[in-house]
Amino acid sequence: MIVAERKPLNEIKSFVENYKKILIVGCGTCTTVCLAGGETEVKVVASGLRIGFLKEDKEIEILEDCATRQCEPEFVTEIVERVKKEGVEAVLSLGCGVGVNFMADKLETIPVFPGVNTEFFGAAVEPGVWVEMCAGCGNCILHLTGGICPIARCSKSILNGPCGGSKDGKCEISPDVDCGWNLIVERMKKMGTLQRLEEILPPRDWSTSHHGGPRRVIREEIVSLSQEGGESTKAKEAAKEKESGR
Amino acid sequence: MEPKILKSESNLERVLSNGHFAVTVEIGPPMDCNAEIVLEKARLLKGLADAFNITDNQTGVVRLSSIASAVLIISEGLEPVMQMTCRDRNRLAIQSDILGAAALGIRNCLCIVGDHQSFGAAGKMKGHPGAKNVYDIDSIQLVSALKGMRDEGVQQGGDSLEKRPPFFIGAAWTPLGDPIEIRPLRLKKKIEAGADFIQTQGVFDIGEFKKQMKIIVDMGLHECTAILAGIIVPKNLGMLKYMNSSVAGVSIPESLIKRMEQARLKAGDDKKQAKKNQAEEGIRITVELIKQVQEIPGIRGVHIQAIEWEHRVPEILRRAGLIPRPVFPKKGG
Ligand code: SF4
Ligand code: SF4
């Protein structure tokens, strides 16, 4: 999931304190699961703000909502309509950065503020602890490294690790951070595949990652299905262009 | 001895290929643009080692650049080993700097990944922990890129080079780093990538180092590269203890810590004397370590790191019997 952490209430308050009517929107997917921005957190933030504004004698109307997912049009459209219909002046999103972006794209002049800090793609390794596990590099190499990602889990993203800084299973940056390469070595040792690490992995083509510029994924069959009979040509052309451009 | 075909124009390579026990010494550039500091260290150390490593923003602290410092010591007649980390430059900048370094007369390059920027000299300085790092390629990929430039005449991206950089290619190795069983394999990869010489992390635990070197010799790796054992000069008890607890791949035998403790205790309350005693003991330990690694099969030289203590190096080398150094007539250019 995408892991996020709620921003401090004071920071959130500073974003919205000059509006008369705001809408706090949670997200029912990732930020709900990582307890940063689901329905519950919407309530917590809303009451926190209400108390804060009350103390300062500020009259700000706070509406609450939660979209199933802030990253899909069918759910975001409902929010956009509500904002317009009810005259909301600003939106505070407790979805990840994608949610904020996507609503900002749709809301034209209405400001959308981030209520959480979006951190990483990770897993809940124990209750209350999430760990980064994938960096979305666009060309997965987990088959080469025992299923453990050197890009996301090594502080230097090296492909032929471990570096000399690994100590007692921890990374040189901190005794609190596992050395990703130690995890790789340990796991491959257990699986009896350690010898595979003898192969030198060549420099990566980072163009599949963010270094290649903002990315998009086009699934032509879905594009054409959804636009059947409609003006599908544009999307199709774009898809073709992408294919031939690679 | 049969004259070998040399891969580079490096003095260090010549010393090694003639079968001598090599000596390299580290020079740390200053944190400002004072060339005089580099030049002074160079004058102090001239002729005492076969080549001199110039660190590259070591421990994530901004210092006078390794290329510039290398050129400065060349002007004093010393041969530099330019250290090049992957932390601060992507493959474009690295290769461009390598070409620049070659054009300026630098002939040795040590390829290292580089301490993470969060180090900030292990908390002793501010450093730049908020910096964005690069790590586009890793140290093994850097070795191989450099070898490709030198031997194939191609840049990493595939474009060709007309004039190839004549570098003697080095890599670092942490023989006793965790997880220890992977370390021989990692050395093998560095050699396969093209490392002509290896400088190891500082060694204190001779027993453990011997064991690891036996594995290396059994694998035959010592014949494919020249391994120089790293020797860090301990200045005092605090430094020994700090390295023991906090520096990855460095473990200090209890006996050495005890010796340093004794040296300090002998001075009683006299702080100045305590400092002197520890310094003397540190140098004694260093000289012993040098002599011990010299006996280890597969070791072909030492790499001495006296961090901000370069002025004690001449004495160490003299007591270890490592000077004078062999001199070769400069061939070609
Ligand atoms: S290799 Fe890339 S895609 Fe695969 S887990 Fe790592 S960052 Fe994610
Ligand atoms: S210690 Fe491990 S995780 Fe940290 S940078 Fe080195 S290899 Fe990567």
Coordinates of C-alpha atoms and ligand atoms in Angstrom, one line a residue:
Chain A
M1 CA 0.0 0.0 0.0
I2 CA 1.0 3.6 -0.1
V3 CA 2.0 4.6 3.4
A4 CA 1.3 8.1 4.7
E5 CA 1.4 9.9 8.0
R6 CA -0.9 12.6 9.1
K7 CA 0.5 16.1 9.1
P8 CA 0.6 18.0 12.5
L9 CA -2.7 19.6 13.2
N10 CA -1.2 23.1 13.4
E11 CA 0.2 22.8 9.9
I12 CA -3.1 21.6 8.6
K13 CA -4.9 24.4 10.5
S14 CA -2.6 27.0 8.9
F15 CA -3.7 25.8 5.4
V16 CA -7.4 26.2 6.0
E17 CA -7.9 28.9 8.6
N18 CA -8.7 31.6 6.2
Y19 CA -11.7 29.9 4.5
K20 CA -15.3 29.9 5.7
K21 CA -16.3 26.5 4.5
I22 CA -14.0 23.6 4.1
L23 CA -14.4 19.9 3.2
I24 CA -12.1 17.3 4.7
V25 CA -12.0 14.2 2.4
G26 CA -10.5 10.9 3.6
C27 CA -9.6 8.0 1.4
G28 CA -11.0 4.6 1.9
T29 CA -8.0 2.7 0.6
C30 CA -4.3 3.1 1.4
T31 CA -4.5 5.9 3.9
T32 CA -7.3 4.2 5.7
V33 CA -5.3 1.0 6.1
C34 CA -2.2 2.8 7.3
L35 CA -4.4 4.8 9.7
A36 CA -3.4 8.2 8.3
G37 CA -6.4 9.4 6.4
G38 CA -9.5 7.2 6.6
E39 CA -13.0 8.0 7.9
T40 CA -11.7 7.9 11.5
E41 CA -8.9 10.3 10.9
V42 CA -11.3 12.7 9.0
K43 CA -13.3 12.8 12.2
V44 CA -10.2 13.3 14.4
V45 CA -8.9 16.2 12.2
A46 CA -12.3 17.8 11.9
S47 CA -12.9 17.9 15.7
G48 CA -9.3 19.0 16.3
L49 CA -9.8 21.9 13.9
R50 CA -13.2 22.7 15.3
I51 CA -11.7 23.0 18.8
G52 CA -8.9 25.1 17.5
F53 CA -11.1 27.5 15.6
L54 CA -13.5 27.7 18.5
K55 CA -10.7 28.9 20.8
E56 CA -9.8 31.6 18.3
D57 CA -13.5 32.6 17.8
K58 CA -13.3 31.7 14.2
E59 CA -16.4 30.5 12.4
I60 CA -15.4 28.0 9.9
E61 CA -17.8 25.4 8.7
I62 CA -16.2 22.0 8.4
L63 CA -17.7 19.3 6.2
E64 CA -16.6 15.7 6.3
D65 CA -16.5 13.0 3.6
C66 CA -14.5 10.0 2.6
A67 CA -14.0 8.7 -1.0
T68 CA -13.6 5.0 -1.6
R69 CA -10.5 5.9 -3.5
Q70 CA -9.3 9.4 -4.4
C71 CA -7.4 8.1 -7.4
E72 CA -10.3 7.0 -9.5
P73 CA -12.7 9.3 -11.4
E74 CA -15.9 7.5 -10.4
F75 CA -15.3 8.3 -6.7
V76 CA -13.7 11.7 -7.1
T77 CA -16.5 13.0 -9.3
E78 CA -18.9 12.7 -6.4
I79 CA -16.6 14.8 -4.3
V80 CA -16.1 17.4 -7.0
E81 CA -19.9 17.7 -7.4
R82 CA -20.4 18.1 -3.7
V83 CA -17.8 20.8 -3.5
K84 CA -19.5 22.7 -6.3
K85 CA -23.0 22.2 -5.0
E86 CA -22.3 23.1 -1.4
G87 CA -20.1 26.1 -2.1
V88 CA -17.0 24.6 -0.4
E89 CA -14.1 27.1 -0.5
A90 CA -11.2 24.7 0.1
V91 CA -10.6 21.0 0.3
L92 CA -8.3 19.2 2.7
S93 CA -7.4 15.8 1.4
L94 CA -6.3 13.0 3.7
G95 CA -5.6 10.8 0.7
C96 CA -2.1 10.3 -0.5
G97 CA -0.4 12.8 -2.8
V98 CA -2.1 11.1 -5.7
G99 CA -5.5 12.0 -4.3
V100 CA -4.5 15.6 -3.7
N101 CA -3.2 15.9 -7.3
F102 CA -6.1 14.1 -8.9
M103 CA -8.7 16.3 -7.1
A104 CA -6.6 19.4 -7.8
D105 CA -6.7 18.4 -11.5
K106 CA -10.5 18.2 -11.3
L107 CA -11.3 21.1 -9.1
E108 CA -10.1 24.0 -11.3
T109 CA -10.0 27.0 -8.9
I110 CA -10.8 25.4 -5.6
P111 CA -7.6 24.8 -3.5
V112 CA -6.8 21.3 -2.3
F113 CA -4.5 21.0 0.6
P114 CA -2.5 17.9 1.7
G115 CA -3.4 16.6 5.1
V116 CA -0.9 13.8 5.1
N117 CA 2.7 13.3 4.2
T118 CA 2.9 10.6 1.6
E119 CA 5.9 8.4 2.5
F120 CA 6.4 5.3 0.4
F121 CA 5.1 1.9 -0.9
G122 CA 5.4 -0.4 2.0
A123 CA 4.0 -3.1 4.2
A124 CA 2.8 -3.3 7.8
V125 CA 5.5 -5.5 9.3
E126 CA 3.9 -5.3 12.7
P127 CA 1.0 -3.4 14.2
G128 CA 1.9 0.3 13.9
V129 CA 5.1 -0.3 11.9
W130 CA 5.3 0.2 8.2
V131 CA 8.5 -0.4 6.1
E132 CA 9.3 0.7 2.6
M133 CA 9.6 -2.2 0.2
C134 CA 9.3 -0.9 -3.4
A135 CA 10.4 2.3 -5.1
G136 CA 8.3 1.9 -8.2
C137 CA 11.3 1.7 -10.4
G138 CA 9.4 0.5 -13.5
N139 CA 11.5 -2.6 -14.2
C140 CA 11.3 -5.1 -11.4
I141 CA 14.4 -7.1 -10.7
L142 CA 13.1 -9.0 -7.6
H143 CA 13.7 -12.3 -9.4
L144 CA 17.4 -11.6 -9.2
T145 CA 17.6 -10.7 -5.5
G146 CA 15.6 -13.3 -3.7
G147 CA 12.4 -11.2 -3.7
I148 CA 13.9 -8.4 -1.6
C149 CA 14.3 -5.0 -3.3
P150 CA 17.8 -3.5 -3.3
I151 CA 16.5 -0.3 -4.8
A152 CA 14.0 0.5 -2.1
R153 CA 15.6 -1.3 0.8
C154 CA 19.3 -0.4 0.4
S155 CA 20.1 3.2 1.3
K156 CA 22.3 3.5 -1.7
S157 CA 20.1 1.4 -4.1
I158 CA 23.2 -0.5 -5.1
L159 CA 22.8 -3.6 -7.3
N160 CA 25.9 -5.4 -6.3
G161 CA 25.8 -5.1 -2.6
P162 CA 26.2 -5.2 0.3
C163 CA 28.5 -2.2 0.7
G164 CA 31.1 -2.1 3.4
G165 CA 28.8 -0.3 5.8
S166 CA 26.6 -3.3 6.7
K167 CA 26.9 -4.1 10.4
D168 CA 25.1 -6.7 12.4
G169 CA 22.3 -6.8 9.8
K170 CA 21.8 -3.0 10.0
C171 CA 22.6 -0.3 7.4
E172 CA 25.4 2.2 8.0
I173 CA 22.9 5.1 8.1
S174 CA 21.3 3.9 11.4
P175 CA 21.1 0.9 13.8
D176 CA 17.3 1.2 13.3
V177 CA 17.4 0.5 9.6
D178 CA 17.8 -3.0 8.3
C179 CA 20.5 -3.4 5.6
G180 CA 18.5 -4.5 2.6
W181 CA 21.5 -6.4 1.2
N182 CA 21.9 -8.3 4.4
L183 CA 18.3 -9.4 4.0
I184 CA 18.9 -10.4 0.4
V185 CA 22.0 -12.4 1.4
E186 CA 20.3 -14.1 4.3
R187 CA 17.3 -15.1 2.3
M188 CA 19.3 -16.3 -0.7
K189 CA 21.5 -18.3 1.7
K190 CA 18.4 -20.0 3.1
M191 CA 17.1 -20.7 -0.3
G192 CA 20.4 -22.1 -1.5
T193 CA 20.7 -19.5 -4.3
L194 CA 23.5 -17.3 -2.9
Q195 CA 25.8 -18.2 -5.8
R196 CA 23.5 -16.2 -8.1
L197 CA 24.9 -13.1 -6.5
E198 CA 28.2 -13.8 -8.3
E199 CA 26.8 -12.3 -11.4
I200 CA 27.6 -8.6 -11.8
L201 CA 24.4 -6.7 -12.4
P202 CA 25.1 -4.0 -15.0
P203 CA 24.1 -0.3 -14.5
R204 CA 20.4 0.1 -14.6
D205 CA 18.4 1.8 -17.2
W206 CA 16.7 4.3 -14.9
S207 CA 14.6 5.7 -17.7
T208 CA 11.8 3.3 -16.6
S209 CA 11.8 5.1 -13.2
H210 CA 10.9 8.7 -12.5
H211 CA 14.3 9.7 -13.9
G212 CA 12.8 9.1 -17.3
G213 CA 10.2 11.8 -16.6
P214 CA 6.6 11.5 -15.4
R215 CA 5.3 8.1 -16.4
R216 CA 2.1 6.7 -17.6
V217 CA 0.7 3.3 -18.3
I218 CA -1.7 2.7 -21.2
R219 CA -3.7 -0.5 -21.6
E220 CA -5.0 -0.3 -25.1
E221 CA -7.6 -2.9 -24.8
I222 CA -9.2 -1.1 -21.9
V223 CA -8.9 2.3 -23.5
S224 CA -10.8 1.0 -26.6
L225 CA -13.4 -0.9 -24.6
S226 CA -14.3 2.1 -22.5
Q227 CA -14.4 4.4 -25.5
E228 CA -16.1 2.1 -27.9
G229 CA -18.2 4.0 -30.3
G230 CA -16.9 7.2 -28.8
E231 CA -14.0 9.4 -29.7
S232 CA -11.4 6.8 -28.9
T233 CA -8.9 7.7 -31.5
K234 CA -6.9 10.1 -29.4
A235 CA -6.1 7.7 -26.7
K236 CA -5.4 5.0 -29.2
E237 CA -3.0 7.1 -31.0
A238 CA -1.3 8.0 -27.8
A239 CA -1.0 4.3 -27.0
K240 CA 0.5 3.5 -30.3
E241 CA 2.9 6.4 -30.1
K242 CA 4.1 5.1 -26.8
E243 CA 4.7 1.6 -28.1
S244 CA 6.6 2.6 -31.1
G245 CA 8.6 5.2 -29.2
R246 CA 10.1 2.6 -26.9
Chain B
M1 CA 62.1 -10.1 -13.8
E2 CA 60.4 -10.1 -17.2
P3 CA 59.1 -6.7 -18.0
K4 CA 55.3 -7.0 -17.9
I5 CA 53.0 -5.1 -20.2
L6 CA 51.5 -2.4 -18.0
K7 CA 47.9 -1.5 -18.3
S8 CA 48.4 2.1 -17.2
E9 CA 50.9 4.8 -16.7
S10 CA 50.8 4.5 -13.0
N11 CA 53.9 4.3 -10.7
L12 CA 51.9 2.2 -8.3
E13 CA 51.3 -0.4 -11.0
R14 CA 55.0 -0.4 -11.9
V15 CA 56.0 -0.9 -8.2
L16 CA 53.6 -3.8 -7.9
S17 CA 54.4 -5.4 -11.2
N18 CA 58.1 -5.4 -10.2
G19 CA 57.2 -7.5 -7.2
H20 CA 57.7 -4.8 -4.6
F21 CA 55.6 -4.6 -1.4
A22 CA 53.6 -1.4 -2.2
V23 CA 52.8 1.5 0.1
T24 CA 50.0 4.0 -0.3
V25 CA 49.2 6.7 2.1
E26 CA 46.0 8.7 2.4
I27 CA 45.9 12.5 2.3
G28 CA 42.7 14.2 3.4
P29 CA 42.0 17.5 1.7
P30 CA 40.9 20.5 3.8
M31 CA 37.3 21.7 4.2
D32 CA 38.2 25.0 2.4
C33 CA 40.1 26.0 -0.6
N34 CA 43.5 26.3 1.0
A35 CA 45.9 24.6 -1.5
E36 CA 48.7 25.2 0.9
I37 CA 47.4 22.5 3.3
V38 CA 47.5 19.9 0.5
L39 CA 50.9 21.0 -0.7
E40 CA 52.3 21.0 2.8
K41 CA 51.1 17.4 3.4
A42 CA 52.6 16.5 0.0
R43 CA 56.0 18.0 0.9
L44 CA 56.0 16.1 4.1
L45 CA 55.2 12.8 2.5
K46 CA 57.1 13.1 -0.8
G47 CA 59.0 10.0 -1.7
L48 CA 57.7 8.0 1.3
A49 CA 55.0 6.0 -0.6
D50 CA 54.3 4.8 -4.1
A51 CA 51.1 6.7 -4.4
F52 CA 48.8 8.9 -2.3
N53 CA 45.1 8.5 -2.0
I54 CA 43.1 11.7 -2.1
T55 CA 39.7 11.2 -0.4
D56 CA 36.5 12.3 -2.1
N57 CA 34.2 14.2 0.3
Q58 CA 34.8 11.4 2.8
T59 CA 32.2 10.7 5.4
G60 CA 29.8 13.0 3.5
V61 CA 31.7 16.2 4.3
V62 CA 32.5 18.8 1.6
R63 CA 36.2 19.1 1.0
L64 CA 38.5 20.4 -1.6
S65 CA 37.8 18.1 -4.5
S66 CA 39.9 15.0 -5.0
I67 CA 40.7 15.9 -8.6
A68 CA 42.0 19.3 -7.7
S69 CA 43.9 18.0 -4.7
A70 CA 45.4 15.2 -6.9
V71 CA 46.7 17.8 -9.3
L72 CA 48.1 19.8 -6.5
I73 CA 50.2 16.9 -5.2
I74 CA 51.3 16.0 -8.7
S75 CA 52.8 19.5 -8.9
E76 CA 54.9 18.5 -5.8
G77 CA 56.0 15.4 -7.6
L78 CA 53.7 12.9 -5.8
E79 CA 51.5 10.3 -7.5
P80 CA 47.9 10.5 -6.5
V81 CA 45.2 7.8 -6.3
M82 CA 42.1 9.8 -7.0
Q83 CA 39.2 8.5 -5.0
M84 CA 35.9 8.6 -6.8
T85 CA 32.6 8.0 -5.1
C86 CA 29.2 7.2 -6.6
R87 CA 27.3 9.2 -4.0
D88 CA 27.7 12.7 -5.6
R89 CA 27.8 12.1 -9.3
N90 CA 25.8 10.2 -11.9
R91 CA 27.5 8.2 -14.7
L92 CA 27.8 11.3 -16.9
A93 CA 29.6 13.3 -14.2
I94 CA 31.8 10.4 -13.2
Q95 CA 33.0 9.7 -16.7
S96 CA 33.5 13.3 -17.4
D97 CA 35.6 13.7 -14.3
I98 CA 37.6 10.6 -15.1
L99 CA 38.4 12.0 -18.5
G100 CA 39.3 15.3 -17.0
A101 CA 41.5 13.6 -14.4
A102 CA 43.3 11.6 -17.1
A103 CA 43.9 14.8 -19.1
L104 CA 45.4 16.4 -16.0
G105 CA 47.8 13.5 -15.5
I106 CA 46.1 11.5 -12.8
R107 CA 46.8 7.8 -13.3
N108 CA 45.1 5.9 -10.4
C109 CA 41.5 5.9 -9.5
L110 CA 39.9 4.2 -6.5
C111 CA 36.3 3.4 -7.2
I112 CA 34.1 3.5 -4.2
V113 CA 30.4 3.8 -3.5
G114 CA 30.9 6.4 -0.8
D115 CA 29.6 6.9 2.7
H116 CA 25.9 7.9 2.8
Q117 CA 25.4 11.6 3.1
S118 CA 23.8 11.2 6.5
F119 CA 27.2 10.5 8.0
G120 CA 28.3 14.1 8.4
A121 CA 31.7 12.9 9.7
A122 CA 29.9 10.6 12.1
G123 CA 28.0 13.4 13.7
K124 CA 31.2 15.5 14.4
M125 CA 30.3 18.0 11.7
K126 CA 27.1 19.3 10.3
G127 CA 27.7 17.9 6.8
H128 CA 24.8 17.8 4.5
P129 CA 22.4 15.1 5.7
G130 CA 19.6 16.7 3.8
A131 CA 21.3 16.3 0.5
K132 CA 19.9 14.3 -2.4
N133 CA 22.3 11.5 -3.2
V134 CA 23.0 9.9 -6.6
Y135 CA 24.1 6.3 -6.5
D136 CA 23.3 6.0 -10.2
I137 CA 25.9 3.2 -10.5
D138 CA 27.6 1.3 -7.7
S139 CA 31.3 0.8 -7.1
I140 CA 31.5 -2.5 -9.1
Q141 CA 29.7 -0.9 -12.0
L142 CA 32.1 2.1 -11.8
V143 CA 35.1 -0.2 -11.9
S144 CA 33.7 -1.9 -15.0
A145 CA 32.8 1.5 -16.6
L146 CA 36.4 2.7 -16.1
K147 CA 37.8 -0.6 -17.4
G148 CA 35.5 -0.2 -20.5
M149 CA 36.9 3.3 -21.1
R150 CA 40.5 2.2 -20.7
D151 CA 40.5 -1.2 -22.4
E152 CA 37.6 -1.1 -24.9
G153 CA 37.7 2.6 -25.6
V154 CA 33.9 3.0 -24.9
Q155 CA 31.9 5.0 -22.5
Q156 CA 29.4 3.2 -20.4
G157 CA 26.7 4.3 -22.7
G158 CA 28.4 2.8 -25.7
D159 CA 29.9 5.9 -27.4
S160 CA 33.5 5.4 -28.3
L161 CA 36.6 7.2 -27.0
E162 CA 39.5 8.0 -29.2
K163 CA 42.1 8.6 -26.5
R164 CA 41.6 6.2 -23.6
P165 CA 42.2 7.2 -20.0
P166 CA 45.3 5.2 -18.9
F167 CA 44.2 4.4 -15.3
F168 CA 45.3 1.8 -12.8
I169 CA 41.9 0.8 -11.4
G170 CA 41.4 0.3 -7.7
A171 CA 38.5 -0.8 -5.5
A172 CA 38.0 -1.0 -1.8
W173 CA 37.2 -4.1 0.1
T174 CA 35.9 -4.6 3.6
P175 CA 37.2 -8.1 4.4
L176 CA 35.5 -8.4 7.8
G177 CA 32.3 -6.6 7.0
D178 CA 28.9 -8.2 7.6
P179 CA 27.6 -10.5 6.3
I180 CA 31.1 -11.9 6.3
E181 CA 30.5 -14.9 4.1
I182 CA 29.6 -12.7 1.2
R183 CA 32.9 -10.7 1.3
P184 CA 35.0 -13.0 -0.8
L185 CA 32.3 -13.2 -3.4
R186 CA 32.1 -9.4 -3.5
L187 CA 35.9 -9.2 -3.9
K188 CA 35.7 -11.6 -6.8
K189 CA 33.1 -9.4 -8.4
K190 CA 35.3 -6.4 -8.1
I191 CA 38.1 -8.2 -9.7
E192 CA 36.0 -9.5 -12.5
A193 CA 34.7 -6.0 -13.1
G194 CA 38.4 -4.9 -13.6
A195 CA 40.0 -3.9 -10.3
D196 CA 43.8 -4.0 -10.7
F197 CA 44.4 -3.3 -7.1
I198 CA 42.4 -3.4 -3.8
Q199 CA 42.8 -1.3 -0.7
T200 CA 41.1 -2.9 2.2
Q201 CA 39.2 -1.4 5.1
G202 CA 41.5 -0.9 8.1
V203 CA 42.5 -4.2 9.6
F204 CA 43.1 -4.7 13.4
D205 CA 42.0 -8.2 13.9
I206 CA 44.9 -10.0 12.2
G207 CA 43.6 -13.5 13.1
E208 CA 40.2 -12.9 11.4
F209 CA 41.9 -11.2 8.5
K210 CA 44.2 -14.1 8.0
K211 CA 41.2 -16.5 7.8
Q212 CA 39.5 -14.3 5.2
M213 CA 42.7 -14.0 3.2
K214 CA 43.1 -17.8 3.3
I215 CA 39.8 -18.1 1.5
I216 CA 40.9 -15.5 -1.0
V217 CA 44.2 -17.3 -1.7
D218 CA 42.3 -20.6 -2.0
M219 CA 40.1 -19.0 -4.6
G220 CA 43.2 -17.7 -6.4
L221 CA 41.9 -14.1 -6.2
H222 CA 45.2 -12.7 -4.9
E223 CA 46.8 -13.5 -8.2
C224 CA 44.2 -11.5 -10.2
T225 CA 44.6 -8.3 -8.3
A226 CA 47.0 -6.7 -5.9
I227 CA 45.6 -6.5 -2.4
L228 CA 46.9 -3.7 -0.1
A229 CA 45.9 -4.2 3.5
G230 CA 44.4 -1.1 5.1
I231 CA 46.1 0.2 8.2
I232 CA 44.3 2.9 10.2
V233 CA 46.6 4.7 12.7
P234 CA 44.9 4.7 16.1
K235 CA 45.6 8.0 18.0
N236 CA 44.1 7.2 21.3
L237 CA 41.8 5.0 23.3
G238 CA 38.7 6.9 22.4
M239 CA 39.4 6.4 18.7
L240 CA 40.0 2.7 19.1
K241 CA 36.8 2.3 21.0
Y242 CA 34.8 4.4 18.6
M243 CA 36.0 2.4 15.6
N244 CA 35.3 -0.8 17.4
S245 CA 31.7 0.0 18.2
S246 CA 30.7 2.2 15.2
V247 CA 32.8 1.6 12.1
A248 CA 31.4 -1.2 10.0
G249 CA 33.8 -4.0 9.2
V250 CA 36.3 -2.9 11.9
S251 CA 36.7 -4.9 15.0
I252 CA 39.5 -4.3 17.4
P253 CA 40.9 -7.1 19.5
E254 CA 40.5 -6.6 23.3
S255 CA 44.3 -6.9 23.7
L256 CA 44.9 -3.7 21.6
I257 CA 42.3 -1.8 23.6
K258 CA 43.9 -3.0 26.8
R259 CA 47.3 -1.8 25.6
M260 CA 46.0 1.6 24.8
E261 CA 44.3 1.7 28.2
Q262 CA 47.6 0.9 29.9
A263 CA 49.4 3.6 28.0
R264 CA 46.9 6.1 29.2
L265 CA 46.9 4.9 32.8
K266 CA 50.7 5.0 33.0
A267 CA 50.5 8.8 32.7
G268 CA 48.4 9.1 35.8
D269 CA 46.7 12.5 36.0
D270 CA 49.1 14.1 33.5
K271 CA 46.8 14.7 30.5
K272 CA 49.6 15.8 28.2
Q273 CA 51.6 12.8 29.0
A274 CA 48.6 10.5 28.6
K275 CA 48.1 11.9 25.1
K276 CA 51.7 11.4 24.3
N277 CA 51.7 7.8 25.7
Q278 CA 48.7 6.9 23.6
A279 CA 50.1 8.4 20.5
E280 CA 53.3 6.4 21.0
E281 CA 51.4 3.2 21.7
G282 CA 49.2 3.9 18.6
I283 CA 52.3 4.2 16.4
R284 CA 53.8 1.1 17.9
I285 CA 50.5 -0.8 17.2
T286 CA 50.5 0.5 13.7
V287 CA 54.1 -0.6 13.0
E288 CA 53.3 -4.1 14.4
L289 CA 50.2 -4.3 12.3
I290 CA 52.1 -3.4 9.2
K291 CA 54.7 -6.1 9.9
Q292 CA 52.0 -8.7 10.6
V293 CA 50.0 -8.1 7.4
Q294 CA 53.3 -8.2 5.5
E295 CA 53.5 -11.9 6.5
I296 CA 50.0 -12.8 5.3
P297 CA 50.0 -14.7 2.0
G298 CA 48.3 -12.7 -0.7
I299 CA 49.0 -9.3 0.7
R300 CA 51.1 -7.1 -1.6
G301 CA 51.2 -3.8 0.1
V302 CA 49.7 -1.6 2.7
H303 CA 47.4 1.4 2.5
I304 CA 48.0 3.7 5.5
Q305 CA 45.3 6.0 6.8
A306 CA 46.5 8.5 9.4
I307 CA 43.4 10.7 9.6
E308 CA 44.6 14.3 10.1
W309 CA 47.8 12.8 11.4
E310 CA 49.8 12.7 8.2
H311 CA 52.8 14.2 10.0
R312 CA 53.3 11.0 12.0
V313 CA 53.4 8.8 8.8
P314 CA 57.2 9.3 8.0
E315 CA 58.1 7.9 11.4
I316 CA 55.7 5.0 11.0
L317 CA 57.1 4.1 7.6
R318 CA 60.7 4.4 8.8
R319 CA 60.0 2.1 11.8
A320 CA 58.2 -0.4 9.6
G321 CA 61.2 -0.5 7.3
L322 CA 59.2 0.5 4.3
I323 CA 61.4 3.4 3.2
P324 CA 63.1 4.2 0.9
R325 CA 60.6 3.4 -1.9
P326 CA 61.7 1.9 -5.2
V327 CA 62.2 4.4 -7.9
F328 CA 61.7 3.8 -11.6
P329 CA 62.7 6.0 -14.5
K330 CA 59.6 7.7 -16.0
K331 CA 58.7 6.0 -19.2
G332 CA 57.1 7.6 -22.2
G333 CA 55.3 10.8 -21.4
Ligands
SF4_1 S1 12.9 -3.7 -8.3 FE1 11.7 -1.8 -8.8 S2 9.6 -2.5 -9.0 FE2 10.7 -4.2 -8.1 S3 10.4 -3.9 -5.9 FE3 12.2 -2.8 -6.4 S4 11.6 -0.7 -6.9 FE4 9.8 -2.0 -6.9
SF4_2 S1 24.6 -1.0 4.7 FE1 23.3 -2.3 3.4 S2 21.4 -1.1 3.1 FE2 23.0 0.3 3.9 S3 23.8 1.2 2.0 FE3 25.1 -0.5 2.5 S4 24.3 -2.3 1.4 FE4 22.8 -0.7 1.4

